mmCIF file with all atom_site columns, C-alpha atoms in Angstrom:
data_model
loop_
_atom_site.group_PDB
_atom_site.id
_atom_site.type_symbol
_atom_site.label_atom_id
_atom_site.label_alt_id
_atom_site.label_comp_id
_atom_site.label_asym_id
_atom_site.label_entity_id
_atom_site.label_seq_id
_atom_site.pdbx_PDB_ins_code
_atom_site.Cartn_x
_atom_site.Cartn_y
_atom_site.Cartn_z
_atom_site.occupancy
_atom_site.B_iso_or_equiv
_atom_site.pdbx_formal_charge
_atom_site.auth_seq_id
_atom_site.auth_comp_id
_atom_site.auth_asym_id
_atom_site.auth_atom_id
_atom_site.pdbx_PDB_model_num
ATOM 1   C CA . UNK A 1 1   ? -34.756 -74.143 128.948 1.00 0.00 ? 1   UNK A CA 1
ATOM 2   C CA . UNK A 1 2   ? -37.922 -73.219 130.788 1.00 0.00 ? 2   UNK A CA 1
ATOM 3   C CA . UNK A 1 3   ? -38.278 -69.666 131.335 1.00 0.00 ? 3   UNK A CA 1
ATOM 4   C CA . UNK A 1 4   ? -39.138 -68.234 134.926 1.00 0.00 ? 4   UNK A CA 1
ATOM 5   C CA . UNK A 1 5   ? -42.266 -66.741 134.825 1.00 0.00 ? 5   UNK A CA 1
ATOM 6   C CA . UNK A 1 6   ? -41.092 -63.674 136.769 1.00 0.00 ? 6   UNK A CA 1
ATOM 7   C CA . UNK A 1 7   ? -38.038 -62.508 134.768 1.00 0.00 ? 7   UNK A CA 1
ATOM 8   C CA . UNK A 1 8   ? -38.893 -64.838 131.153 1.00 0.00 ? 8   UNK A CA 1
ATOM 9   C CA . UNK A 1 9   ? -34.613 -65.681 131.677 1.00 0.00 ? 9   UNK A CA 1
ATOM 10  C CA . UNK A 1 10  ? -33.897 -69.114 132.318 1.00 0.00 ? 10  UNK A CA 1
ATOM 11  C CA . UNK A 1 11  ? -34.954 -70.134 135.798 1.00 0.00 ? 11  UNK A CA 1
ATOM 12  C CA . UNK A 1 12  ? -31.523 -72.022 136.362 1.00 0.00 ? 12  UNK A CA 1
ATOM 13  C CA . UNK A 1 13  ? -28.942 -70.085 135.063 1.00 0.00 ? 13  UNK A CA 1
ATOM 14  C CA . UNK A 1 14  ? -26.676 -67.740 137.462 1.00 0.00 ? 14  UNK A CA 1
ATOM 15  C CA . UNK A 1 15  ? -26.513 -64.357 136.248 1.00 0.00 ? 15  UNK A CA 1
ATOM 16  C CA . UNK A 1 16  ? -24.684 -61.396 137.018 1.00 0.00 ? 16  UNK A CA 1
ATOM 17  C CA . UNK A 1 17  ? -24.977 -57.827 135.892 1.00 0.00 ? 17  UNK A CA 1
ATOM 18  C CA . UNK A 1 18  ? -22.010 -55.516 135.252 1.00 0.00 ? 18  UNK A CA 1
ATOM 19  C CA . UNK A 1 19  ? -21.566 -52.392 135.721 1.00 0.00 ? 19  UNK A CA 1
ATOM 20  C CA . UNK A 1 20  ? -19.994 -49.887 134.190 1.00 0.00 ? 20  UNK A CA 1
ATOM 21  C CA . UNK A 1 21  ? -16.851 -50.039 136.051 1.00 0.00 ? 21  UNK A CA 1
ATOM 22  C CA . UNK A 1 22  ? -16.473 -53.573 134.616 1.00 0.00 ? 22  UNK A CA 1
ATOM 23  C CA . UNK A 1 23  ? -16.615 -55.225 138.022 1.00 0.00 ? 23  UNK A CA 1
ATOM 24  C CA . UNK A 1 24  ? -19.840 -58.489 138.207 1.00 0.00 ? 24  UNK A CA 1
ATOM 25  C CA . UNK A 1 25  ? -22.420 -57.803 140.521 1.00 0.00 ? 25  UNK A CA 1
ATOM 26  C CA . UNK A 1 26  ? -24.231 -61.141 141.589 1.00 0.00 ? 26  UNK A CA 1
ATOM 27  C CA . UNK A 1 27  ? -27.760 -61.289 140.752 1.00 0.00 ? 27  UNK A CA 1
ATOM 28  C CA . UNK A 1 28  ? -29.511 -62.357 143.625 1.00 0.00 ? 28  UNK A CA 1
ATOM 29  C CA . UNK A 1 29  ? -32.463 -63.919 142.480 1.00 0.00 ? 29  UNK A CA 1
ATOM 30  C CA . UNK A 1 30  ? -31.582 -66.895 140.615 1.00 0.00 ? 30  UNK A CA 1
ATOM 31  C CA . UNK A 1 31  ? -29.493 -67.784 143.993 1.00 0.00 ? 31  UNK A CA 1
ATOM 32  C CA . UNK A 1 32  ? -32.554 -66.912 145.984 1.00 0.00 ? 32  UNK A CA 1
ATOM 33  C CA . UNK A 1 33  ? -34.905 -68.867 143.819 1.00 0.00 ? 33  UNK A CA 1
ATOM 34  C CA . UNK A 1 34  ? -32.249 -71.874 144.258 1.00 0.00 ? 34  UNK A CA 1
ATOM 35  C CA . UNK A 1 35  ? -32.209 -71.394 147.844 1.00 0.00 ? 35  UNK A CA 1
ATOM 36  C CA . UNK A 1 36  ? -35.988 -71.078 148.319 1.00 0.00 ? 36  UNK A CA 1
ATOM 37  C CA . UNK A 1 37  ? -36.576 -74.591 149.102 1.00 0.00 ? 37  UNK A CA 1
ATOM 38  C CA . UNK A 1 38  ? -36.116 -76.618 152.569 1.00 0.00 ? 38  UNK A CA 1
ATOM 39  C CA . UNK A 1 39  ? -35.180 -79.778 150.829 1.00 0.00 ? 39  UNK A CA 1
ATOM 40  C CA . UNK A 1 40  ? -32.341 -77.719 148.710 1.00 0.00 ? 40  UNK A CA 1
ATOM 41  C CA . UNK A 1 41  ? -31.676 -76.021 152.109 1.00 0.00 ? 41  UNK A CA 1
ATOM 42  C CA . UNK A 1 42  ? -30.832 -79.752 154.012 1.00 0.00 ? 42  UNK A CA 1
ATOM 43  C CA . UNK A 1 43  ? -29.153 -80.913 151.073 1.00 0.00 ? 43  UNK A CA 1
ATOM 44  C CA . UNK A 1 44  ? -27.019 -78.002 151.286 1.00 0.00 ? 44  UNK A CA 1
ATOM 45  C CA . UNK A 1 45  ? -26.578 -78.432 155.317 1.00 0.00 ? 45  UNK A CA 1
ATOM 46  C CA . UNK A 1 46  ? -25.530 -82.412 154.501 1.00 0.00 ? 46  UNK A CA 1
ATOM 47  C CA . UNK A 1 47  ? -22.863 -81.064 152.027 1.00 0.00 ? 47  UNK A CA 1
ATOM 48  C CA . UNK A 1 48  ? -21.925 -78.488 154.481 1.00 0.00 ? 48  UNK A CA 1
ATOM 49  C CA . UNK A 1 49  ? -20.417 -81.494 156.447 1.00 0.00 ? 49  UNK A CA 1
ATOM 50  C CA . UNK A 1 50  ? -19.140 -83.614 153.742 1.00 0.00 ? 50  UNK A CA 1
ATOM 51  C CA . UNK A 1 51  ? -19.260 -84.721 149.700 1.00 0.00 ? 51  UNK A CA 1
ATOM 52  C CA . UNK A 1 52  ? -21.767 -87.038 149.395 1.00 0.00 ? 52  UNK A CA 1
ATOM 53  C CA . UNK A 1 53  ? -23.596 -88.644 146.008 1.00 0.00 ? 53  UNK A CA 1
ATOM 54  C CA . UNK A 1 54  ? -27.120 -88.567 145.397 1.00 0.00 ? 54  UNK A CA 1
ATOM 55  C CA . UNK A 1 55  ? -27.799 -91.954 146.495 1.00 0.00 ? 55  UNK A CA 1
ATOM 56  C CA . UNK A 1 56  ? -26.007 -91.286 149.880 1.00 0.00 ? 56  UNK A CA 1
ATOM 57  C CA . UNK A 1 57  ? -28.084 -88.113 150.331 1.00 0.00 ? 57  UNK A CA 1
ATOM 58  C CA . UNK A 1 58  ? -31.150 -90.270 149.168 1.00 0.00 ? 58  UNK A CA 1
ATOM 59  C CA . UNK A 1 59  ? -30.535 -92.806 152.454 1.00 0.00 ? 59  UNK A CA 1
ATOM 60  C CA . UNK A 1 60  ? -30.733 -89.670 154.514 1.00 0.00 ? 60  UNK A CA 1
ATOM 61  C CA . UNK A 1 61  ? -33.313 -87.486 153.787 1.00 0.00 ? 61  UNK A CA 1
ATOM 62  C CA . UNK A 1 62  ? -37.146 -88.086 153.147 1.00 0.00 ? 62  UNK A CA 1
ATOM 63  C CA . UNK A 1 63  ? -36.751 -88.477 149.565 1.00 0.00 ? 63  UNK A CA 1
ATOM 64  C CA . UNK A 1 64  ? -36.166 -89.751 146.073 1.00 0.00 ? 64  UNK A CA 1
ATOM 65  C CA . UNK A 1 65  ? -32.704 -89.727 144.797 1.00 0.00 ? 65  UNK A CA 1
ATOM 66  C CA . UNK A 1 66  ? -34.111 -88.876 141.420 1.00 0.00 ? 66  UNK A CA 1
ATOM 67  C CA . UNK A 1 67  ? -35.861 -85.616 143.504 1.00 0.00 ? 67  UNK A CA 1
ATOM 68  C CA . UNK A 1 68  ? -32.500 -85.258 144.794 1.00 0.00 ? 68  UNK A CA 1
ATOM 69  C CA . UNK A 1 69  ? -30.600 -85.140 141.646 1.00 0.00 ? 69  UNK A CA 1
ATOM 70  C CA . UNK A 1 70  ? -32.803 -82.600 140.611 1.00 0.00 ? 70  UNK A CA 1
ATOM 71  C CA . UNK A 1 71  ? -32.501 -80.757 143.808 1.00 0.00 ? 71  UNK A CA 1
ATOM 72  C CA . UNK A 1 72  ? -28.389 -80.739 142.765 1.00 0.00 ? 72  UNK A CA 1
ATOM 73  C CA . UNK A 1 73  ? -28.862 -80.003 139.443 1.00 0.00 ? 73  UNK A CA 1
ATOM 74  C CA . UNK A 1 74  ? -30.829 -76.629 140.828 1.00 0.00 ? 74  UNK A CA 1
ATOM 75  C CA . UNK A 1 75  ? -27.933 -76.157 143.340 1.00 0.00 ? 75  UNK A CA 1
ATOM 76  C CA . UNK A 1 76  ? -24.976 -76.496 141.166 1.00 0.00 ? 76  UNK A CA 1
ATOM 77  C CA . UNK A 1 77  ? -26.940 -74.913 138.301 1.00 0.00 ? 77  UNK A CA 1
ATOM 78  C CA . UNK A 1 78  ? -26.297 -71.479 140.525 1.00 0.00 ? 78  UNK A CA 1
ATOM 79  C CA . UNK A 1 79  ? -23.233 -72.283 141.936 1.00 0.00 ? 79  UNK A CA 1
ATOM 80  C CA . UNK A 1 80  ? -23.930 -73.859 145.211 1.00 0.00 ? 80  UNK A CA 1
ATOM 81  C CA . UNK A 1 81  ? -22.335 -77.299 144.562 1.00 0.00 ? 81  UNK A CA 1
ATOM 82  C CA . UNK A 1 82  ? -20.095 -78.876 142.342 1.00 0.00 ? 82  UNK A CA 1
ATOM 83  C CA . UNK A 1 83  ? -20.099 -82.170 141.167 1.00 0.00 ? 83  UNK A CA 1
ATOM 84  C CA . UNK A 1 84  ? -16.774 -84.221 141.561 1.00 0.00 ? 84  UNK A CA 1
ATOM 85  C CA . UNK A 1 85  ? -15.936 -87.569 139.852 1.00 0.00 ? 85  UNK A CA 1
ATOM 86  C CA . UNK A 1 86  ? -14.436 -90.481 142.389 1.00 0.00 ? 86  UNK A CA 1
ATOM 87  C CA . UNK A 1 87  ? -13.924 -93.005 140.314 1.00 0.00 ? 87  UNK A CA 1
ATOM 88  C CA . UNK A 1 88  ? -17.364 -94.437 138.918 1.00 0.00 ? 88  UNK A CA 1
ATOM 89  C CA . UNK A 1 89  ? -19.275 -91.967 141.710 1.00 0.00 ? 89  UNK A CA 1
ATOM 90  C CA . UNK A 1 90  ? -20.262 -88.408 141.321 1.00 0.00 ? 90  UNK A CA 1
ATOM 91  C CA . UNK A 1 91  ? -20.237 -86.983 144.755 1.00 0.00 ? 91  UNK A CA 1
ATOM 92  C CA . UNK A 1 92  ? -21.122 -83.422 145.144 1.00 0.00 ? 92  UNK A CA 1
ATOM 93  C CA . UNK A 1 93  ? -19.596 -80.522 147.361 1.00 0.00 ? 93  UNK A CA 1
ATOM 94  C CA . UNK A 1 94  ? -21.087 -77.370 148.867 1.00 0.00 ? 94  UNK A CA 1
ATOM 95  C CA . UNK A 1 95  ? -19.297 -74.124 147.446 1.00 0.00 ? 95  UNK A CA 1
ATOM 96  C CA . UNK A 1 96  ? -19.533 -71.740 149.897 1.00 0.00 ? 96  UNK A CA 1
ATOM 97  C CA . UNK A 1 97  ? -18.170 -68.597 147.535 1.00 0.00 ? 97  UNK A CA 1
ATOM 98  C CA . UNK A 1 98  ? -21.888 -67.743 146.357 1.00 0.00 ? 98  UNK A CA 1
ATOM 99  C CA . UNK A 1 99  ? -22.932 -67.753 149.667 1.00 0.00 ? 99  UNK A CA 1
ATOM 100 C CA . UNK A 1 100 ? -20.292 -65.404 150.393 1.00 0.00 ? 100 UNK A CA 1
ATOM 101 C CA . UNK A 1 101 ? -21.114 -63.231 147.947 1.00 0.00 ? 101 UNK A CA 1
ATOM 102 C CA . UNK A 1 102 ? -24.840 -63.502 148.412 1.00 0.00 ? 102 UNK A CA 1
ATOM 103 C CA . UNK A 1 103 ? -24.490 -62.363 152.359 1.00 0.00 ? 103 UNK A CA 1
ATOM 104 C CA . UNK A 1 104 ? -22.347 -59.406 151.446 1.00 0.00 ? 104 UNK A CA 1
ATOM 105 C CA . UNK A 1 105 ? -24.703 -58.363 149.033 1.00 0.00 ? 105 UNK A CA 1
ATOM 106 C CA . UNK A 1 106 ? -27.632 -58.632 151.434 1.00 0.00 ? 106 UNK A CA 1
ATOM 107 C CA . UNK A 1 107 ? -24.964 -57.051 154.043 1.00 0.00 ? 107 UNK A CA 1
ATOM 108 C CA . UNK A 1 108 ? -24.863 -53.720 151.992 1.00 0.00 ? 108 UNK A CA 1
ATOM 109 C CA . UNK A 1 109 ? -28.285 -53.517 151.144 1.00 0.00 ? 109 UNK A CA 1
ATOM 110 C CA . UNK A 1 110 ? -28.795 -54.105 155.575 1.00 0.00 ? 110 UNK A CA 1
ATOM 111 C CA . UNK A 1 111 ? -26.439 -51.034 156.009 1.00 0.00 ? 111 UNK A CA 1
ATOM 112 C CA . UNK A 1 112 ? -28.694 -48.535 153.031 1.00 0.00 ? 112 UNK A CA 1
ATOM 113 C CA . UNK A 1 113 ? -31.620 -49.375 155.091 1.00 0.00 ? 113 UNK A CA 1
ATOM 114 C CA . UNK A 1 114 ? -29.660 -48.920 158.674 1.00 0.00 ? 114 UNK A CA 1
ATOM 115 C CA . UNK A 1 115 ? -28.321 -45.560 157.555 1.00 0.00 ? 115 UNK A CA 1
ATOM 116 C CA . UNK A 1 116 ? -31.689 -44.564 156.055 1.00 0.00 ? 116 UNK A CA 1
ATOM 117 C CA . UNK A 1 117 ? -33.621 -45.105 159.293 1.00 0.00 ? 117 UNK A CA 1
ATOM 118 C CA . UNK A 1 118 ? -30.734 -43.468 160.500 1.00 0.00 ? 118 UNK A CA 1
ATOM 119 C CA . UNK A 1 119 ? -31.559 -39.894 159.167 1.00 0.00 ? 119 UNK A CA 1
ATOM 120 C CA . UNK A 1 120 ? -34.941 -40.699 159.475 1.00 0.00 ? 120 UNK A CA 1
ATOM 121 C CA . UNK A 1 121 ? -34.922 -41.201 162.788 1.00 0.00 ? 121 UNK A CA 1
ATOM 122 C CA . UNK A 1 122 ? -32.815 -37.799 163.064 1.00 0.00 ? 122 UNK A CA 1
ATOM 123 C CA . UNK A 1 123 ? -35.539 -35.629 161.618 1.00 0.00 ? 123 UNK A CA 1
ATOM 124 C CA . UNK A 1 124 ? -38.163 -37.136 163.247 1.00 0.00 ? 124 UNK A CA 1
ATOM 125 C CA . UNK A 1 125 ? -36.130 -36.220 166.484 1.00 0.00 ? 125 UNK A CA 1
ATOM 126 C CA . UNK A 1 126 ? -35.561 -32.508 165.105 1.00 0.00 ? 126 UNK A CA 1
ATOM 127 C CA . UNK A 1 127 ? -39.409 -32.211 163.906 1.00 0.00 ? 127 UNK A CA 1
ATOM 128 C CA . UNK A 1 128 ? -40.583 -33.212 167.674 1.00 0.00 ? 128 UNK A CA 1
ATOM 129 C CA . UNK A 1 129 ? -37.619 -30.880 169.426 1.00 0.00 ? 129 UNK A CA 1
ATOM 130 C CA . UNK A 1 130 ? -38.953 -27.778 167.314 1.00 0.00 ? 130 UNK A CA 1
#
């Protein structure tokens, strides 16, 4: 395993911390890392639509299927995709639960920041009335 050279934890393994209470927290930064990429971004679009192998997704998009493969490895690596045997073909499949879990997370940090500028905006308002 390769380290990443911001957190020196395995650049492809999904995390998650927990918390006192017990409950996981995703770790957003593997996902992000995963997700950081346009070609990882179409692949995930094509498998949005339908399962498809790498040699399918390879006839379709601008590149190798060996750079593909390692584009899915990436993606299921974090969650993203899963790969499904049909037969002698492993086709692949978009999982949309870390997704899911990634917008809510970004969703709460949204409403901190909302309800920060909130007061903010409140005593700047009661600073400029007095």
């Amino acid at each position: 395993m390769t380290p990443s050279p911001t957190t020196d934890r395995p650049a492809h393994t999904l995390t998650t911390r927990r918390p006192p209470s017990g409950t996981a927290v995703l770790d957003p930064v593997p996902l992000c890392a995963a997700l950081a990429d346009a070609t990882r971004w179409e692949i995930l679009a094509v498998l949005g639509d339908r399962d498809a192998s790498a040699s399918e997704l390879a006839e379709e998009l601008p590149i190798s299927r060996q750079a593909i493969a390692k584009h899915l490895q990436q993606l299921a690596a974090v969650g993203l995709v899963e790969p499904v045997r049909v037969g002698r073909a492993i086709r692949y499949r978009a999982l949309g639960a870390r997704l899911g879990q990634l917008a809510r997370h970004l969703e709460t940090i949204g409403r901190g920041w909302d309800a920060r500028l909130s007061r903010l905006k409140d005593v700047a308002e009661t600073l400029h009335r007095d």
